[in-house]
Tab-separated table of C-alpha atoms in Angstrom:
chain	number	residue	atom	x	y	z
A	252	UNK	CA	27.238	2.313	-1.233
A	253	UNK	CA	23.733	1.658	-2.133
A	254	UNK	CA	22.732	-1.515	-4.062
A	255	UNK	CA	19.526	-2.058	-6.052
A	256	UNK	CA	17.326	-4.988	-4.828
A	257	UNK	CA	15.138	-6.252	-7.715
A	258	UNK	CA	12.459	-7.098	-4.621
A	259	UNK	CA	13.273	-4.168	-2.257
A	260	UNK	CA	14.511	-1.329	-4.223
A	261	UNK	CA	17.812	0.772	-3.540
A	262	UNK	CA	19.108	-0.514	0.003
A	263	UNK	CA	22.426	-0.032	2.095
A	264	UNK	CA	25.307	-2.128	1.308
A	265	UNK	CA	25.208	-3.387	4.935
A	266	UNK	CA	22.075	-5.673	4.161
A	267	UNK	CA	24.037	-7.604	1.590
A	268	UNK	CA	26.597	-10.210	1.704
A	269	UNK	CA	28.950	-10.405	-1.075
A	270	UNK	CA	29.460	-14.151	-2.410
A	271	UNK	CA	31.917	-13.855	-5.444
A	272	UNK	CA	31.677	-14.034	-9.241
A	273	UNK	CA	28.350	-15.024	-10.916
A	274	UNK	CA	30.119	-17.989	-12.848
A	275	UNK	CA	28.934	-19.867	-9.778
A	276	UNK	CA	25.574	-19.985	-11.507
A	277	UNK	CA	27.104	-21.883	-14.574
A	278	UNK	CA	27.690	-25.070	-13.001
A	279	UNK	CA	29.202	-27.326	-15.610
A	280	UNK	CA	27.733	-30.810	-16.545
A	281	UNK	CA	29.069	-33.995	-14.912
A	282	UNK	CA	30.861	-34.694	-17.838
A	283	UNK	CA	32.338	-31.337	-18.722
A	284	UNK	CA	35.810	-32.013	-18.364
A	285	UNK	CA	38.645	-31.208	-15.674
A	286	UNK	CA	39.007	-28.130	-17.498
A	287	UNK	CA	35.630	-26.753	-17.349
A	288	UNK	CA	35.354	-27.712	-13.625
A	289	UNK	CA	38.808	-25.862	-12.839
A	290	UNK	CA	37.619	-22.755	-14.319
A	291	UNK	CA	34.119	-23.260	-12.480
A	292	UNK	CA	35.802	-23.719	-8.892
A	293	UNK	CA	38.873	-21.738	-8.965
A	294	UNK	CA	39.785	-19.376	-11.799
A	295	UNK	CA	38.430	-15.919	-11.811
A	296	UNK	CA	38.809	-12.941	-13.523
A	297	UNK	CA	39.661	-9.731	-11.764
A	298	UNK	CA	38.171	-7.083	-14.307
A	299	UNK	CA	39.162	-3.245	-13.998
A	300	UNK	CA	35.522	-2.555	-15.265
A	301	UNK	CA	32.115	-4.167	-15.681
A	302	UNK	CA	31.910	-7.338	-13.739
A	303	UNK	CA	28.940	-9.711	-12.480
A	304	UNK	CA	28.524	-11.063	-8.992
A	305	UNK	CA	26.279	-12.727	-6.611
A	306	UNK	CA	25.011	-10.806	-3.797
A	307	UNK	CA	22.691	-12.204	-0.999
A	308	UNK	CA	20.172	-9.702	0.484
A	309	UNK	CA	20.505	-11.428	3.862
A	310	UNK	CA	19.156	-8.251	6.266
A	311	UNK	CA	16.468	-7.996	3.854
A	312	UNK	CA	14.162	-10.334	1.691
A	313	UNK	CA	16.819	-12.852	1.457
A	314	UNK	CA	17.067	-12.782	-2.153
A	315	UNK	CA	19.935	-14.069	-4.376
A	316	UNK	CA	20.812	-11.087	-6.878
A	317	UNK	CA	23.299	-10.912	-9.890
A	318	UNK	CA	24.552	-7.468	-9.522
A	319	UNK	CA	26.204	-5.868	-12.545
A	320	UNK	CA	28.573	-3.191	-11.819
A	321	UNK	CA	32.174	-1.503	-12.611
A	322	UNK	CA	34.813	-1.910	-10.431
A	323	UNK	CA	36.560	1.151	-11.864
A	324	UNK	CA	34.005	3.582	-11.288
A	325	UNK	CA	31.764	2.007	-8.717
A	326	UNK	CA	28.801	2.212	-10.718
A	327	UNK	CA	26.020	-0.288	-10.502
A	328	UNK	CA	24.673	-0.895	-13.678
A	329	UNK	CA	21.947	-3.446	-12.986
A	330	UNK	CA	20.439	-6.146	-10.722
A	331	UNK	CA	18.513	-9.520	-11.371
A	332	UNK	CA	17.026	-12.106	-9.066
A	333	UNK	CA	19.454	-15.116	-9.353
A	334	UNK	CA	16.857	-17.368	-9.627
A	335	UNK	CA	15.405	-15.735	-12.892
A	336	UNK	CA	18.964	-15.158	-14.423
A	337	UNK	CA	19.420	-18.718	-14.063
A	338	UNK	CA	16.008	-19.803	-15.428
A	339	UNK	CA	16.728	-17.471	-18.381
A	340	UNK	CA	19.743	-19.727	-19.160
A	341	UNK	CA	22.321	-16.622	-19.376
A	342	UNK	CA	24.412	-15.162	-16.797
A	343	UNK	CA	26.948	-13.569	-18.856
B	89	UNK	CA	1.710	-32.333	35.128
B	90	UNK	CA	4.002	-29.383	35.339
B	91	UNK	CA	1.974	-25.987	34.949
B	92	UNK	CA	4.188	-23.825	32.543
B	93	UNK	CA	3.689	-19.929	32.683
B	94	UNK	CA	3.603	-18.244	29.574
B	95	UNK	CA	6.455	-15.754	29.489
B	96	UNK	CA	6.121	-13.238	26.521
B	97	UNK	CA	9.525	-12.304	24.894
B	98	UNK	CA	9.819	-8.760	26.218
B	99	UNK	CA	8.383	-9.681	29.850
B	100	UNK	CA	10.444	-7.590	32.200
B	101	UNK	CA	11.972	-5.257	29.554
B	102	UNK	CA	9.230	-2.857	28.804
B	103	UNK	CA	7.607	-0.660	29.065
B	104	UNK	CA	10.326	1.783	28.685
B	105	UNK	CA	9.009	5.547	28.807
B	106	UNK	CA	11.698	8.526	27.788
B	107	UNK	CA	10.011	11.861	27.360
B	108	UNK	CA	7.344	11.649	24.921
B	109	UNK	CA	8.485	8.258	23.606
B	110	UNK	CA	7.040	5.090	24.725
B	111	UNK	CA	8.157	1.467	24.009
B	112	UNK	CA	5.846	-1.436	24.693
B	113	UNK	CA	5.317	-4.943	23.607
B	114	UNK	CA	2.578	-6.273	21.411
B	115	UNK	CA	1.251	-9.947	21.865
B	116	UNK	CA	0.085	-10.356	18.625
B	117	UNK	CA	-1.192	-13.885	19.379
B	118	UNK	CA	-0.403	-16.338	16.871
B	119	UNK	CA	2.282	-15.757	14.077
B	120	UNK	CA	2.393	-18.249	10.906
B	121	UNK	CA	4.821	-17.731	8.052
B	122	UNK	CA	2.913	-18.357	4.857
B	123	UNK	CA	5.346	-19.263	2.036
B	124	UNK	CA	2.951	-19.448	-1.093
B	125	UNK	CA	3.877	-22.516	-3.652
B	126	UNK	CA	4.951	-21.478	-7.044
B	127	UNK	CA	1.892	-19.766	-8.878
B	128	UNK	CA	-0.355	-20.016	-5.916
B	129	UNK	CA	0.134	-16.500	-4.756
B	130	UNK	CA	-3.432	-15.163	-6.251
B	131	UNK	CA	-5.042	-18.269	-4.562
B	132	UNK	CA	-3.466	-17.778	-1.051
B	133	UNK	CA	-4.448	-14.324	-1.188
B	134	UNK	CA	-8.082	-15.253	-2.236
B	135	UNK	CA	-8.078	-17.580	0.716
B	136	UNK	CA	-6.581	-15.292	3.165
B	137	UNK	CA	-9.406	-12.722	2.094
B	138	UNK	CA	-11.896	-15.467	2.723
B	139	UNK	CA	-10.706	-16.739	5.839
B	140	UNK	CA	-9.344	-13.860	7.502
B	141	UNK	CA	-10.336	-10.833	5.668
B	142	UNK	CA	-7.307	-9.210	4.452
B	143	UNK	CA	-5.691	-9.875	0.905
B	144	UNK	CA	-2.119	-10.835	0.873
B	145	UNK	CA	0.166	-8.001	1.194
B	146	UNK	CA	2.102	-6.198	-1.755
B	147	UNK	CA	6.239	-6.334	-1.464
B	148	UNK	CA	7.026	-4.040	1.370
B	149	UNK	CA	3.298	-3.642	2.687
B	150	UNK	CA	1.180	-4.725	5.505
B	151	UNK	CA	-2.522	-5.685	5.349
B	152	UNK	CA	-5.447	-6.110	7.466
B	153	UNK	CA	-5.993	-4.271	10.801
B	154	UNK	CA	-5.220	-4.450	14.194
B	155	UNK	CA	-5.773	-8.147	15.571
B	156	UNK	CA	-5.616	-9.735	12.225
B	157	UNK	CA	-2.903	-8.572	9.994
B	158	UNK	CA	-0.576	-10.011	7.077
B	159	UNK	CA	2.823	-8.658	6.758
B	160	UNK	CA	5.203	-8.737	3.939
B	161	UNK	CA	7.920	-10.866	5.284
B	162	UNK	CA	10.813	-11.429	2.865
B	163	UNK	CA	10.979	-12.786	-0.714
B	164	UNK	CA	7.729	-15.053	-1.275
B	165	UNK	CA	6.872	-14.955	2.720
B	166	UNK	CA	4.020	-13.461	4.464
B	167	UNK	CA	3.714	-13.625	8.123
B	168	UNK	CA	0.094	-13.859	9.467
B	169	UNK	CA	-0.540	-12.088	12.752
B	170	UNK	CA	-3.330	-12.781	15.080
B	171	UNK	CA	-5.472	-15.492	14.143
B	172	UNK	CA	-4.473	-19.094	14.114
B	173	UNK	CA	-4.325	-20.072	10.468
B	174	UNK	CA	-7.183	-21.395	8.590
B	175	UNK	CA	-6.374	-24.937	7.668
B	176	UNK	CA	-7.269	-24.232	4.078
B	177	UNK	CA	-4.370	-22.113	3.569
B	178	UNK	CA	-2.216	-24.922	3.668
B	179	UNK	CA	-3.461	-26.056	-0.065
B	180	UNK	CA	-1.558	-22.935	-1.471
B	181	UNK	CA	1.426	-22.427	1.052
B	182	UNK	CA	4.006	-24.013	3.099
B	183	UNK	CA	2.835	-22.983	6.831
B	184	UNK	CA	5.176	-22.652	9.678
B	185	UNK	CA	4.410	-21.529	13.169
B	186	UNK	CA	6.533	-18.672	14.288
B	187	UNK	CA	4.255	-17.768	17.232
B	188	UNK	CA	7.046	-17.930	20.123
B	189	UNK	CA	9.711	-16.987	17.756
B	190	UNK	CA	9.759	-13.192	17.525
B	191	UNK	CA	9.652	-10.238	19.828
B	192	UNK	CA	7.265	-7.554	18.560
B	193	UNK	CA	7.843	-4.032	19.938
B	194	UNK	CA	5.895	-0.626	19.312
B	195	UNK	CA	7.500	2.428	19.367
B	196	UNK	CA	5.548	5.498	19.521
B	197	UNK	CA	6.011	9.448	20.323
B	198	UNK	CA	7.355	12.489	18.856
B	199	UNK	CA	10.931	11.341	17.187
B	200	UNK	CA	10.237	7.795	17.051
B	201	UNK	CA	11.511	8.136	13.541
B	202	UNK	CA	14.624	9.601	14.637
B	203	UNK	CA	15.321	6.809	17.398
B	204	UNK	CA	15.172	4.449	14.425
B	205	UNK	CA	17.342	6.196	12.269
B	206	UNK	CA	19.965	5.654	14.855
B	207	UNK	CA	19.718	1.865	14.153
B	208	UNK	CA	18.721	1.144	10.598
B	209	UNK	CA	19.801	2.097	7.211
B	210	UNK	CA	16.161	2.257	6.149
B	211	UNK	CA	15.230	5.245	4.233
B	212	UNK	CA	12.412	6.128	6.824
B	213	UNK	CA	11.134	9.608	5.429
B	214	UNK	CA	7.583	9.943	5.605
B	215	UNK	CA	7.467	10.354	1.744
B	216	UNK	CA	9.130	7.076	1.130
B	217	UNK	CA	8.159	4.776	4.106
B	218	UNK	CA	4.511	5.644	4.665
B	219	UNK	CA	1.968	4.032	7.242
B	220	UNK	CA	1.391	0.419	6.141
B	221	UNK	CA	4.815	0.140	4.795
B	222	UNK	CA	6.913	-2.721	6.065
B	223	UNK	CA	10.622	-3.589	5.532
B	224	UNK	CA	12.766	-6.294	6.272
B	225	UNK	CA	16.086	-4.814	7.367
B	226	UNK	CA	18.740	-4.853	10.066
B	227	UNK	CA	18.146	-2.936	13.475
B	228	UNK	CA	21.236	-2.501	15.666
B	229	UNK	CA	22.758	-5.097	13.235
B	230	UNK	CA	20.016	-7.745	14.227
B	231	UNK	CA	17.720	-9.137	11.304
B	232	UNK	CA	14.553	-7.174	11.828
B	233	UNK	CA	11.106	-6.468	10.261
B	234	UNK	CA	10.336	-2.606	10.587
B	235	UNK	CA	6.588	-1.529	9.746
B	236	UNK	CA	5.300	2.004	10.100
B	237	UNK	CA	1.716	1.829	11.856
B	238	UNK	CA	1.381	5.739	12.004
B	239	UNK	CA	3.178	9.335	11.790
B	240	UNK	CA	4.930	8.698	14.957
B	241	UNK	CA	4.684	4.870	15.433
B	242	UNK	CA	6.321	1.796	14.307
B	243	UNK	CA	6.329	-1.817	14.903
B	244	UNK	CA	9.831	-3.330	15.335
B	245	UNK	CA	10.324	-7.311	15.234
B	246	UNK	CA	13.432	-9.235	15.995
B	247	UNK	CA	14.212	-13.081	16.944
B	248	UNK	CA	12.967	-13.542	20.665
B	249	UNK	CA	16.517	-14.176	21.563
B	250	UNK	CA	17.640	-10.694	20.643
B	251	UNK	CA	14.716	-9.030	22.651
B	252	UNK	CA	16.742	-7.866	25.475
B	253	UNK	CA	19.538	-6.511	23.338
B	254	UNK	CA	16.874	-4.653	20.861
B	255	UNK	CA	15.163	-3.136	23.854
B	256	UNK	CA	18.545	-2.016	25.407
B	257	UNK	CA	19.493	-0.277	21.995
B	258	UNK	CA	16.317	1.409	21.943
B	259	UNK	CA	16.562	2.777	25.177
B	260	UNK	CA	19.939	4.232	24.707
B	261	UNK	CA	18.539	5.577	20.951
B	262	UNK	CA	15.583	7.069	22.793
B	263	UNK	CA	17.315	8.840	25.557
B	264	UNK	CA	19.692	10.603	22.975
B	265	UNK	CA	17.052	11.657	20.550
B	266	UNK	CA	14.948	12.928	23.898
B	267	UNK	CA	17.966	14.624	25.067
B	268	UNK	CA	18.231	16.874	21.600
B	269	UNK	CA	14.467	17.600	21.797
């Protein structure tokens, strides 16, 4: 499996560490209520299809990356730096 | 006062010579990580040029020449190798001394690329990874910095604590490659 790093280009999967759904970037406010926090901390979808998750390019440039990929076809549809995805205010 | 002796990371481990391949240690002198402050990348590059004679390297590149080099070293990170860093650089970047932290090895000779192909998932084909190209990747499962210095010459860097393991792995791979030549 090859993954595209926005900085380094296409690299081997071995260089990356998987870190779960990109929902981790959408931290609710302190007053958001227990339901929002429950979703943020515990509840995850398990889509057969397009999903967005966080990868850390640990053995490479050390960037956090939001990867868009298809769990059914193993297609990788896109990659963006988590810092920029977050600054843009949209990770979904 | 105790007189401490300097010991390089690969002292006693190299040189290793197998057929046409040689593995030697490079003692680059000072090594300093430069992490540019937000928006200061261009200013840092100018300061580097003025103080040490090389612009900041682009992503995946090395700039400068033997004795004074700047290596792309990861996301928003440059490694200055050779000279002690000019104090003026601190205006544009966070500086941290890495001098004793990294083992720096040079692998050279016919088949050097084949040796590395045993150990790293990088695409090292000469059309993809040219002289002056540099990458952070893994080398025999260790975090490494790999740079092409010539057609059959590479610089390989790992943390000092992993020097013996890297030399061992390289020596083994060198033997395998030479056996097939």
